[in-house]
Short mmCIF file of C-alpha atoms in Angstrom, two decimals:
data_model
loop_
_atom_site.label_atom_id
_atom_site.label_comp_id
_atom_site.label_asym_id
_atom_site.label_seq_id
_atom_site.Cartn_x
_atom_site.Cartn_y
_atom_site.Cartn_z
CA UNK J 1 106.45 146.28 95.72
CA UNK J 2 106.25 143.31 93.32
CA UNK J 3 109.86 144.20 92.03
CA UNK J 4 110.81 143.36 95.50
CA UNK J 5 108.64 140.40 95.51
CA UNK J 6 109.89 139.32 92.67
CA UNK J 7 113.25 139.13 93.98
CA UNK J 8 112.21 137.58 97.17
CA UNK J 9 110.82 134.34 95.62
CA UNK J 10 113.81 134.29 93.43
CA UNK J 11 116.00 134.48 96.68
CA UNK J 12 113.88 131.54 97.85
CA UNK J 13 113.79 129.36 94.89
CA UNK J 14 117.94 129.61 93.98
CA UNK J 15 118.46 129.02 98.07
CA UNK J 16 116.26 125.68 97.85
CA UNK J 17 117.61 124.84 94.48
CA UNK J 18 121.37 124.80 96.27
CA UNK J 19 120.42 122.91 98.72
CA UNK J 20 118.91 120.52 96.81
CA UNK J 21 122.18 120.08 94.73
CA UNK J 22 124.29 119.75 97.92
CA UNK J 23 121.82 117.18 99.55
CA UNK J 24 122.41 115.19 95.75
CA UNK J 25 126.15 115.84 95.74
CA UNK J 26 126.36 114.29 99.26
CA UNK J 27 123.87 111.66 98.44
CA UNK J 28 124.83 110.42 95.18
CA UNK J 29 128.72 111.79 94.52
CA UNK J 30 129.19 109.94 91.14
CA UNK J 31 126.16 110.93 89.91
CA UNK J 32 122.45 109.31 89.40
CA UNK J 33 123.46 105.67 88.18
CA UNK J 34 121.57 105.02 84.89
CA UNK J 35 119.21 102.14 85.74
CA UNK J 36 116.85 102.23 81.96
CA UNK J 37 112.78 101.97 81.81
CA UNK J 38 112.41 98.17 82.17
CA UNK J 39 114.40 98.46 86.07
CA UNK J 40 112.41 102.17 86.17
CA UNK J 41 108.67 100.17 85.48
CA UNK J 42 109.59 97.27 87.47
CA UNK J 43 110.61 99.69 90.81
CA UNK J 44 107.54 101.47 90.45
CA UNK J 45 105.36 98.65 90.10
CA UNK J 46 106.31 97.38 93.33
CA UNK J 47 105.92 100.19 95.16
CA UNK J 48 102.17 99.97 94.10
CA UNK J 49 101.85 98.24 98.09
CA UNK J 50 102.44 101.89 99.59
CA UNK J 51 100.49 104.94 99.47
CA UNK J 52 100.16 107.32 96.96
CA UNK J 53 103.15 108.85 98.02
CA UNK J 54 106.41 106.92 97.45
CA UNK J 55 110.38 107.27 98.78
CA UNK J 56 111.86 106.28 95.66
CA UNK J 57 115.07 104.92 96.03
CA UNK J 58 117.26 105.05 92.96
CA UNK J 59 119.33 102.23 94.32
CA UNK J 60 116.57 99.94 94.57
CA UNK J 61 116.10 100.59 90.79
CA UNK J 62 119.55 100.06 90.18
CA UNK J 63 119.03 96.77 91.89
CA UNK J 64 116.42 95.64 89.33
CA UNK J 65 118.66 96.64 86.12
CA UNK J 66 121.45 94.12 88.41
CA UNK J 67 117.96 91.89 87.84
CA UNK J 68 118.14 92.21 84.20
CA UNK J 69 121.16 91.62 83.38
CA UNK J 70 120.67 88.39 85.40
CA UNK J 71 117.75 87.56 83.44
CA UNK J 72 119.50 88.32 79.62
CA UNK J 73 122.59 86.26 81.39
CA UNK J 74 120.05 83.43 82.42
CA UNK J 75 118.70 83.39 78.71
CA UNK J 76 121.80 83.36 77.29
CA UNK J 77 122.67 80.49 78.78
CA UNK J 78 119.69 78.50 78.15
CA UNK J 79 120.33 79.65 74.40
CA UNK J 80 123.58 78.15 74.66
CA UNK J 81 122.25 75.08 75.43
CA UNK J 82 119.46 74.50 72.89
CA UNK J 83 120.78 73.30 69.90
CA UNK J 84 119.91 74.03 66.15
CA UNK J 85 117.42 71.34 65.74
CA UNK J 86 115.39 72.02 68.99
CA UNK J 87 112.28 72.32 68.32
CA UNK J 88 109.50 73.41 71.30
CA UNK J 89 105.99 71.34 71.33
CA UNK J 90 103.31 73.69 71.22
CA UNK J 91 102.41 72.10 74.72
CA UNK J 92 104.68 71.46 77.68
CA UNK J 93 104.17 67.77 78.82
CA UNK J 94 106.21 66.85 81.80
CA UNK J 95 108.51 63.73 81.09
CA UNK J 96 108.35 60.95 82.87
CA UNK J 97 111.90 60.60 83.36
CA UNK J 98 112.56 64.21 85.23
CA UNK J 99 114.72 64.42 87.80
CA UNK J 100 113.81 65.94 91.63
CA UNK J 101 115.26 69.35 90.53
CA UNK J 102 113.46 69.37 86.90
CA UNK J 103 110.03 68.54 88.80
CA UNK J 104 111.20 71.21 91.40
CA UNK J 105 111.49 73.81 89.07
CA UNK J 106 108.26 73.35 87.60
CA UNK J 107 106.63 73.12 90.68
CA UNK J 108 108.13 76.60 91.29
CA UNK J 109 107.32 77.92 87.90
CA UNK J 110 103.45 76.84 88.30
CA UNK J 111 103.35 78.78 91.60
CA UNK J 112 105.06 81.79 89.79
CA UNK J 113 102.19 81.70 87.21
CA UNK J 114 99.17 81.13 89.75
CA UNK J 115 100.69 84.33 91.63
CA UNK J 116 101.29 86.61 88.83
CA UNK J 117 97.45 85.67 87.69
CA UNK J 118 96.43 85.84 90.91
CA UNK J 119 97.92 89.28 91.29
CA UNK J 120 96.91 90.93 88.40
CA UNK J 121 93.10 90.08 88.45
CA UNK J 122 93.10 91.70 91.89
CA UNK J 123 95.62 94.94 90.91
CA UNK J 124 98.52 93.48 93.85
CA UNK J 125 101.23 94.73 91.18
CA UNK J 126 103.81 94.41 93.79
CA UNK J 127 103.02 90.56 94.81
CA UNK J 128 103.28 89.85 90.67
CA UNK J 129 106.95 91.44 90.91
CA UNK J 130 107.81 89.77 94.04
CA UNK J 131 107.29 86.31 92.61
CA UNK J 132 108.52 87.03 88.92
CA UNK J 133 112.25 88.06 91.27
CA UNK J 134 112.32 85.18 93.32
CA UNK J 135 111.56 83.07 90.95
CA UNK J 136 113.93 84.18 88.48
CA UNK J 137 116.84 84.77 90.85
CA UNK J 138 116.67 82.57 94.17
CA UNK J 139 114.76 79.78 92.17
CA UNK J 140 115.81 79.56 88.47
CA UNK J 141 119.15 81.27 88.19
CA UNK J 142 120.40 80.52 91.83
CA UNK J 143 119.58 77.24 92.43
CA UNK J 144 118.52 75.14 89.08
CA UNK J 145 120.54 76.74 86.52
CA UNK J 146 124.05 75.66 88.85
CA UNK J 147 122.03 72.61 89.48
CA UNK J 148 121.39 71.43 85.50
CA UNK J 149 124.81 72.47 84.31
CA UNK J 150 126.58 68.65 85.61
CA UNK J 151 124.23 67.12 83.70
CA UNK J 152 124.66 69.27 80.94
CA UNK J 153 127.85 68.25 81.02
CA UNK J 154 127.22 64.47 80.46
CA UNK J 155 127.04 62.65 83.99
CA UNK J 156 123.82 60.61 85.49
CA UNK J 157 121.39 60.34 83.22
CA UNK J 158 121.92 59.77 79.46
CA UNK J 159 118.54 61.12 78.38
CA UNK J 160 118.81 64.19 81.34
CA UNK J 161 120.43 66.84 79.05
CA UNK J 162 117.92 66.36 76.47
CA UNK J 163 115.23 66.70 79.45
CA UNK J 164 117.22 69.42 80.95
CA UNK J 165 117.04 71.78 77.50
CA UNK J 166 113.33 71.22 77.28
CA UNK J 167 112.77 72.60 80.97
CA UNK J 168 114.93 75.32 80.39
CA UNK J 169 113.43 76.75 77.39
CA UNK J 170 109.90 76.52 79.22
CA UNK J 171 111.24 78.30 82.28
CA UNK J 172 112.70 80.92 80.49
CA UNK J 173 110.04 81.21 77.41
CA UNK J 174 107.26 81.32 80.46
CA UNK J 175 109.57 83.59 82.61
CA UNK J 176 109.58 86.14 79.89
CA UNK J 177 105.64 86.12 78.98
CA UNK J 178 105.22 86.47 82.73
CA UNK J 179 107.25 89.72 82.98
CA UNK J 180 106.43 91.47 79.61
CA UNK J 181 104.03 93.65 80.89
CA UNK J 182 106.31 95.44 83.48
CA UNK J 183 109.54 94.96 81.01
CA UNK J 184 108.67 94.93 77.73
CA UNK J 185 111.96 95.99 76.15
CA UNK J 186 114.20 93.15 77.27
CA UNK J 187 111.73 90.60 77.10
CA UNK J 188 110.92 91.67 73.72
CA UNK J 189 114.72 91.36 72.40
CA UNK J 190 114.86 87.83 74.12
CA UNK J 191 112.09 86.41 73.34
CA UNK J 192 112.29 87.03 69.74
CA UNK J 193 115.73 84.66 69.96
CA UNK J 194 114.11 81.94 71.46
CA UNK J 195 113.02 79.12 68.89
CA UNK J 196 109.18 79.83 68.26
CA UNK J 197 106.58 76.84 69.63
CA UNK J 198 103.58 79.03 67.52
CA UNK J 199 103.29 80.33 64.17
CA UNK J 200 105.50 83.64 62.74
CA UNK J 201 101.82 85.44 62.22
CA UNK J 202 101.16 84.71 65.85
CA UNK J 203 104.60 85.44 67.37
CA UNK J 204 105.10 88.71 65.62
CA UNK J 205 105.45 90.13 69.25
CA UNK J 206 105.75 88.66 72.63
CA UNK J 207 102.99 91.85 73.46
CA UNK J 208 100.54 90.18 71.58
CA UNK J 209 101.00 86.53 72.80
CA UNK J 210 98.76 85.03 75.62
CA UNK J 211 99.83 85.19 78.98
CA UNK J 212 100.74 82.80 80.82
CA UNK J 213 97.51 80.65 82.64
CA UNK J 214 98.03 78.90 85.84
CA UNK J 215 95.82 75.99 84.28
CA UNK J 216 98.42 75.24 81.72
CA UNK J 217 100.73 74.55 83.77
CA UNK J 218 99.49 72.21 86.30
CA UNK J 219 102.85 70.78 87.55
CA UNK J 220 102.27 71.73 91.28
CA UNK J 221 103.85 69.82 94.39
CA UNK J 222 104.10 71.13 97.00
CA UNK J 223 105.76 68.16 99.19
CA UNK J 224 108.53 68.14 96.61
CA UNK J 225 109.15 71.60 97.30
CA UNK J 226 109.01 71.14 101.30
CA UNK J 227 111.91 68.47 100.88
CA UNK J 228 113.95 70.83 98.42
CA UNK J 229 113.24 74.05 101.03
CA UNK J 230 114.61 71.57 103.56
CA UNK J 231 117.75 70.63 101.84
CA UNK J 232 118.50 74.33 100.96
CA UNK J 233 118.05 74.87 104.90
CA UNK J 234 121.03 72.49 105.49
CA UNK J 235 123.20 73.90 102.41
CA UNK J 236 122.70 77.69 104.09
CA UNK J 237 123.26 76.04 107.75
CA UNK J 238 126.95 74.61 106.18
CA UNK J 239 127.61 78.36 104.23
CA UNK J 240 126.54 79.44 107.62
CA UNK J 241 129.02 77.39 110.00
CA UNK J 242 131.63 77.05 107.78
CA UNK J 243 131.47 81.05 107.85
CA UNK J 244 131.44 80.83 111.43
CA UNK J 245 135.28 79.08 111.49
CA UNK J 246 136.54 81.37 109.12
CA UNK J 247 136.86 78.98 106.44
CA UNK J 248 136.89 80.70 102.77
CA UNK J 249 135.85 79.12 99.90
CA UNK J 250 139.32 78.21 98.65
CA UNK J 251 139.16 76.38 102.12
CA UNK J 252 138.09 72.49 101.82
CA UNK J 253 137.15 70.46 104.37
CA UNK J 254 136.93 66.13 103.60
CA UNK J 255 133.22 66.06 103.28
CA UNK J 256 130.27 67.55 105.24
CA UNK J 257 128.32 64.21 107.13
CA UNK J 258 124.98 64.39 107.20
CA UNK J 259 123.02 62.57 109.97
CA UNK J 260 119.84 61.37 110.98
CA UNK J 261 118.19 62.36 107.46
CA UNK J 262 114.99 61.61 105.68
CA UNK J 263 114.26 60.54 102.58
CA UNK J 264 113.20 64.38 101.59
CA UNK J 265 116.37 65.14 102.23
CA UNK J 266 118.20 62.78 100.51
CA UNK J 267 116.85 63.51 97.18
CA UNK J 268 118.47 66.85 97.10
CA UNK J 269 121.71 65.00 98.05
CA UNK J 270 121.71 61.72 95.90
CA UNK J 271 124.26 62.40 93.55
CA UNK J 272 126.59 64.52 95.38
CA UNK J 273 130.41 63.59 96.00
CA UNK J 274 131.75 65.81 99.11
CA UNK J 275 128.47 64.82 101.13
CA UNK J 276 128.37 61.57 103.36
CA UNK J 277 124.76 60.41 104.22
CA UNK J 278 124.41 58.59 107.66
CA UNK J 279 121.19 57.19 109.14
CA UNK J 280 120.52 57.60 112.89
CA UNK J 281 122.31 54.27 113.92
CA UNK J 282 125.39 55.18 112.11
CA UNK J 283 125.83 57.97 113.79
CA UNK J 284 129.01 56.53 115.78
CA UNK J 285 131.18 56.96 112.30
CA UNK J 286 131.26 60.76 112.48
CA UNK J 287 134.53 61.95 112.79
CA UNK J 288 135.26 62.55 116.42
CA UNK J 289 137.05 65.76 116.34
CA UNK J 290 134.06 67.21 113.95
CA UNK J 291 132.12 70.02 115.15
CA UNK J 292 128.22 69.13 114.97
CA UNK J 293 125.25 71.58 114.43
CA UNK J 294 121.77 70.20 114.89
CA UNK J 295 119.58 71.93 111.90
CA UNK J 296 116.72 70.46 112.63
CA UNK J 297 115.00 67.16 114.70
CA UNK J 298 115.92 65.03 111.55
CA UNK J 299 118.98 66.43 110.75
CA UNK J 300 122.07 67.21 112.16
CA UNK J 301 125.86 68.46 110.40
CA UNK J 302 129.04 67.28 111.34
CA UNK J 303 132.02 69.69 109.87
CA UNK J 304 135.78 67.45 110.42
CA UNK J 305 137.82 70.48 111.28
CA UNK J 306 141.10 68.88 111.99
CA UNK J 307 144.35 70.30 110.50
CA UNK J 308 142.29 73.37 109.23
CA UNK J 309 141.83 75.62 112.00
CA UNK J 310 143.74 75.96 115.46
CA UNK J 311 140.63 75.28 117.85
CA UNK J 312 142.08 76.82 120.75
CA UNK J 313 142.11 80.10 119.07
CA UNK J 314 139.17 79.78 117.19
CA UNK J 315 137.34 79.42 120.31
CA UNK J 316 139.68 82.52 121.62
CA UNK J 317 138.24 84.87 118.15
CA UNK J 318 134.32 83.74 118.88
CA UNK J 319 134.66 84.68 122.43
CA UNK J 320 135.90 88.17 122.59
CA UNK J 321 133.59 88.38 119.07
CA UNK J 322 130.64 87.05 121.05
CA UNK J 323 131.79 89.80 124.18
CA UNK J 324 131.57 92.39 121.73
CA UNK J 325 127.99 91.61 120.38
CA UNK J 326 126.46 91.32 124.02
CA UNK J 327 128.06 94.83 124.64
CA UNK J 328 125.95 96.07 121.60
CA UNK J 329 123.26 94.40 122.76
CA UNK J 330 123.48 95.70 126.60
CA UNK J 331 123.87 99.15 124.86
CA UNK J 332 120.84 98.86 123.39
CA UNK J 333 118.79 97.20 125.89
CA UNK J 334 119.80 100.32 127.85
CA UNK J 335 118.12 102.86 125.15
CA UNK J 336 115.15 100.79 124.94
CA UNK J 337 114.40 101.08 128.02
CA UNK J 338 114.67 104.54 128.45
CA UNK J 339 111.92 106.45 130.08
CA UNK J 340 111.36 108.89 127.04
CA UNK J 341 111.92 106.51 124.35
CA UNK J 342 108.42 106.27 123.61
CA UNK J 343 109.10 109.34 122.19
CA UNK J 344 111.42 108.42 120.28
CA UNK J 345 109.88 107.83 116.39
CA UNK J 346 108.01 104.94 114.81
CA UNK J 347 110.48 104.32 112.18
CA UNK J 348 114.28 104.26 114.65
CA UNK J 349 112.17 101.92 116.87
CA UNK J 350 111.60 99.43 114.40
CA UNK J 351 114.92 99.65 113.42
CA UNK J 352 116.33 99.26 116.86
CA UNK J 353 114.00 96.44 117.30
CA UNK J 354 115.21 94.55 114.02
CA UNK J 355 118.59 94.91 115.44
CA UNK J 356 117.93 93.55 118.79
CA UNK J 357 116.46 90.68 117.05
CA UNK J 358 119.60 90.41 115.09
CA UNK J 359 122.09 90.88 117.59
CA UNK J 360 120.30 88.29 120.16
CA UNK J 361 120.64 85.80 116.89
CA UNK J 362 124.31 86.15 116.46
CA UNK J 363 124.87 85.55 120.09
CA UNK J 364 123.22 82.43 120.29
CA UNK J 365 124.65 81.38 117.28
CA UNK J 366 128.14 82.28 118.92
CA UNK J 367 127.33 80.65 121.69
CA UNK J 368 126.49 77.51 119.60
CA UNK J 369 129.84 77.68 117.79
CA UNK J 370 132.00 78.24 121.13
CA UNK J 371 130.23 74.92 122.43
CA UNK J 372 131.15 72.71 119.26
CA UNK J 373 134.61 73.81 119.57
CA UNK J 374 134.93 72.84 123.11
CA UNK J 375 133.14 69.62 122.35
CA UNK J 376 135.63 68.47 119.67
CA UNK J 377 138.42 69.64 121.91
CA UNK J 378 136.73 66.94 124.88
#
């Protein structure tokens, strides 16, 4: 009887080991990507939000070893720039001649450490991660990083570069303190190339440096970062409607006009050459075969598309794409309102209610785009 048994359970376990190789092989055909223990620790730290028991998805960690290699690229570069003789004061004072973007970054790099403190005195592992990535990717690397390297280069301000090094090595120098304890490999090997602002018997190890205090670093403002979240608004809205028309990036229009602005936005603008900044009552001098967007009640885009698209059938393309969306969107107004779809489960719901939300937002922003058209055309 147990030699059958035996053989039973063996039956079982080879059946549900096959199928567990065929659901791999179907899910992951080339193999499990390697993704190494700094992307692995990371992951799993900010899954800490969710119960006990976790859907790990492998390419979410490969996402976060795409993370570090932005982060040894991001030192690198700030490497590059630091020359021989740099030497770090032991204390960060701001200077008085930053620029908007140098006291932006700052500002975001104080609110990076108050979170990460924040986090880890009350165990929210996955809020420290969430700020150490956005502040790393969409803040430093996305944004200030492309915004330093003109005056890296030499224009504007003759003292800038100099400025510009020092607020890079914080940002990075900080940056890695801040995520040692969840990636202590590649912070290690980077931090031990920076130029040392302590002692050698102190900085044996970034392990056994301080961490980062949201006291020291007291370079908070918040209305600075309102204007610069306001003039990133308008650069996605121009990605956004220049997508709209087709237009690729090898694709350049004469300049993008900016109307009826504030002064927060103008700082973000101030020493840019393919942007034209109007005030309300010069608003006659945009282009009149331009197609406008309104971003917001201060602010409105005008885009001169003449010569670089055929209008006529542009508006043609956005109209049978725009037909197409409010079929998917009739489609699934029709499921939702099914009589049984309250059986359907939690999880497709939300899904199909995401995509409603979606779908309604690329309609009206059709809708938008087929209206500009035909006003440029009037």
């Amino acid at each position: 009887m147990s030699f059958i048994l035996f053989y039973y359970l063996l039956y079982c376990h080879c059946r549900e080991l096959k199928r567990a190789k065929e659901g791999q092989a179907h899910d992951y055909p080339n193999g499990i990507p390697e993704c190494g223990t700094d992307a692995l620790r990371f992951a799993l730290m900010n899954y800490t939000s969710q119960c006990r028991d976790i859907n790990l998805d492998v390419l979410r960690i490969q996402g976060y070893r795409f993370f570090c290699n932005k982060i040894w690229q991001a030192s690198r570069f700030t490497l590059m720039q630091l020359r021989n003789n740099f030497a770090p004061t032991e204390k960060f004072v701001l200077p008085g001649e930053c620029s908007t973007l140098d006291r932006w970054i700052l500002s975001r790099l104080s609110y990076a450490v108050e979170s990460c403190n924040s986090g880890m005195c009350n165990y929210q592992f996955n809020r420290v991660t969430t700020a150490l990535y956005n502040f790393w990717l969409y803040e430093f690397c996305d944004i200030y990083i492309e915004g330093c390297k003109p005056v890296l280069a030499g224009s504007g301000n003759p003292n800038g570069a100099e400025i510009v090094r020092k607020v890079l090595f914080e940002c990075v120098e900080t940056g890695l303190r801040l995520l040692s304890p969840f990636m202590p490999f590649i912070t290690e090997e980077l931090w031990q190339r920076l130029p040392s602002r302590i002692s050698k018997e102190e900085s044996e190890s970034i392990c056994v440096v301080a961490y980062p205090e949201a006291e020291q670093y007291a370079f908070r403002d918040e209305t600075l970062e309102n204007q610069v979240a306001h003039a990133m608004h308008i650069v996605r809205a121009v990605r956004s409607l220049r997508s709209d028309y087709g237009l690729t990036a090898k694709v350049k229009t004469e300049r993008h006009w900016f109307a009826k602005l504030t002064i927060s936005v103008y700082v973000a603008f101030e020493n840019s050459s393919e942007v034209s900044l109007l005030t309300a009552d010069k608003v006659e001098q945009l282009p009149s075969d331009s197609v406008q967007l309104v971003v917001s009640a201060t602010c409105m885009i005008s885009l001169p598309l003449e010569g670089i698209i055929n209008v006529p059938k542009e508006i043609a393309r956005l109209t049978d794409k725009e037909e197409k969306v409010i079929a998917q969107l009739q489609k699934l107004e029709e499921t939702v309102s099914s009589p049984s779809y309250n059986k359907v489960p939690l999880g497709i719901r939300n899904n199909n209610a995401e995509k409603r939300a979606l779908l309604l937002a690329e309609s009206k922003h059709l809708k938008e785009a087929i209206i500009a058209l035909e006003n440029s055309l009037a």
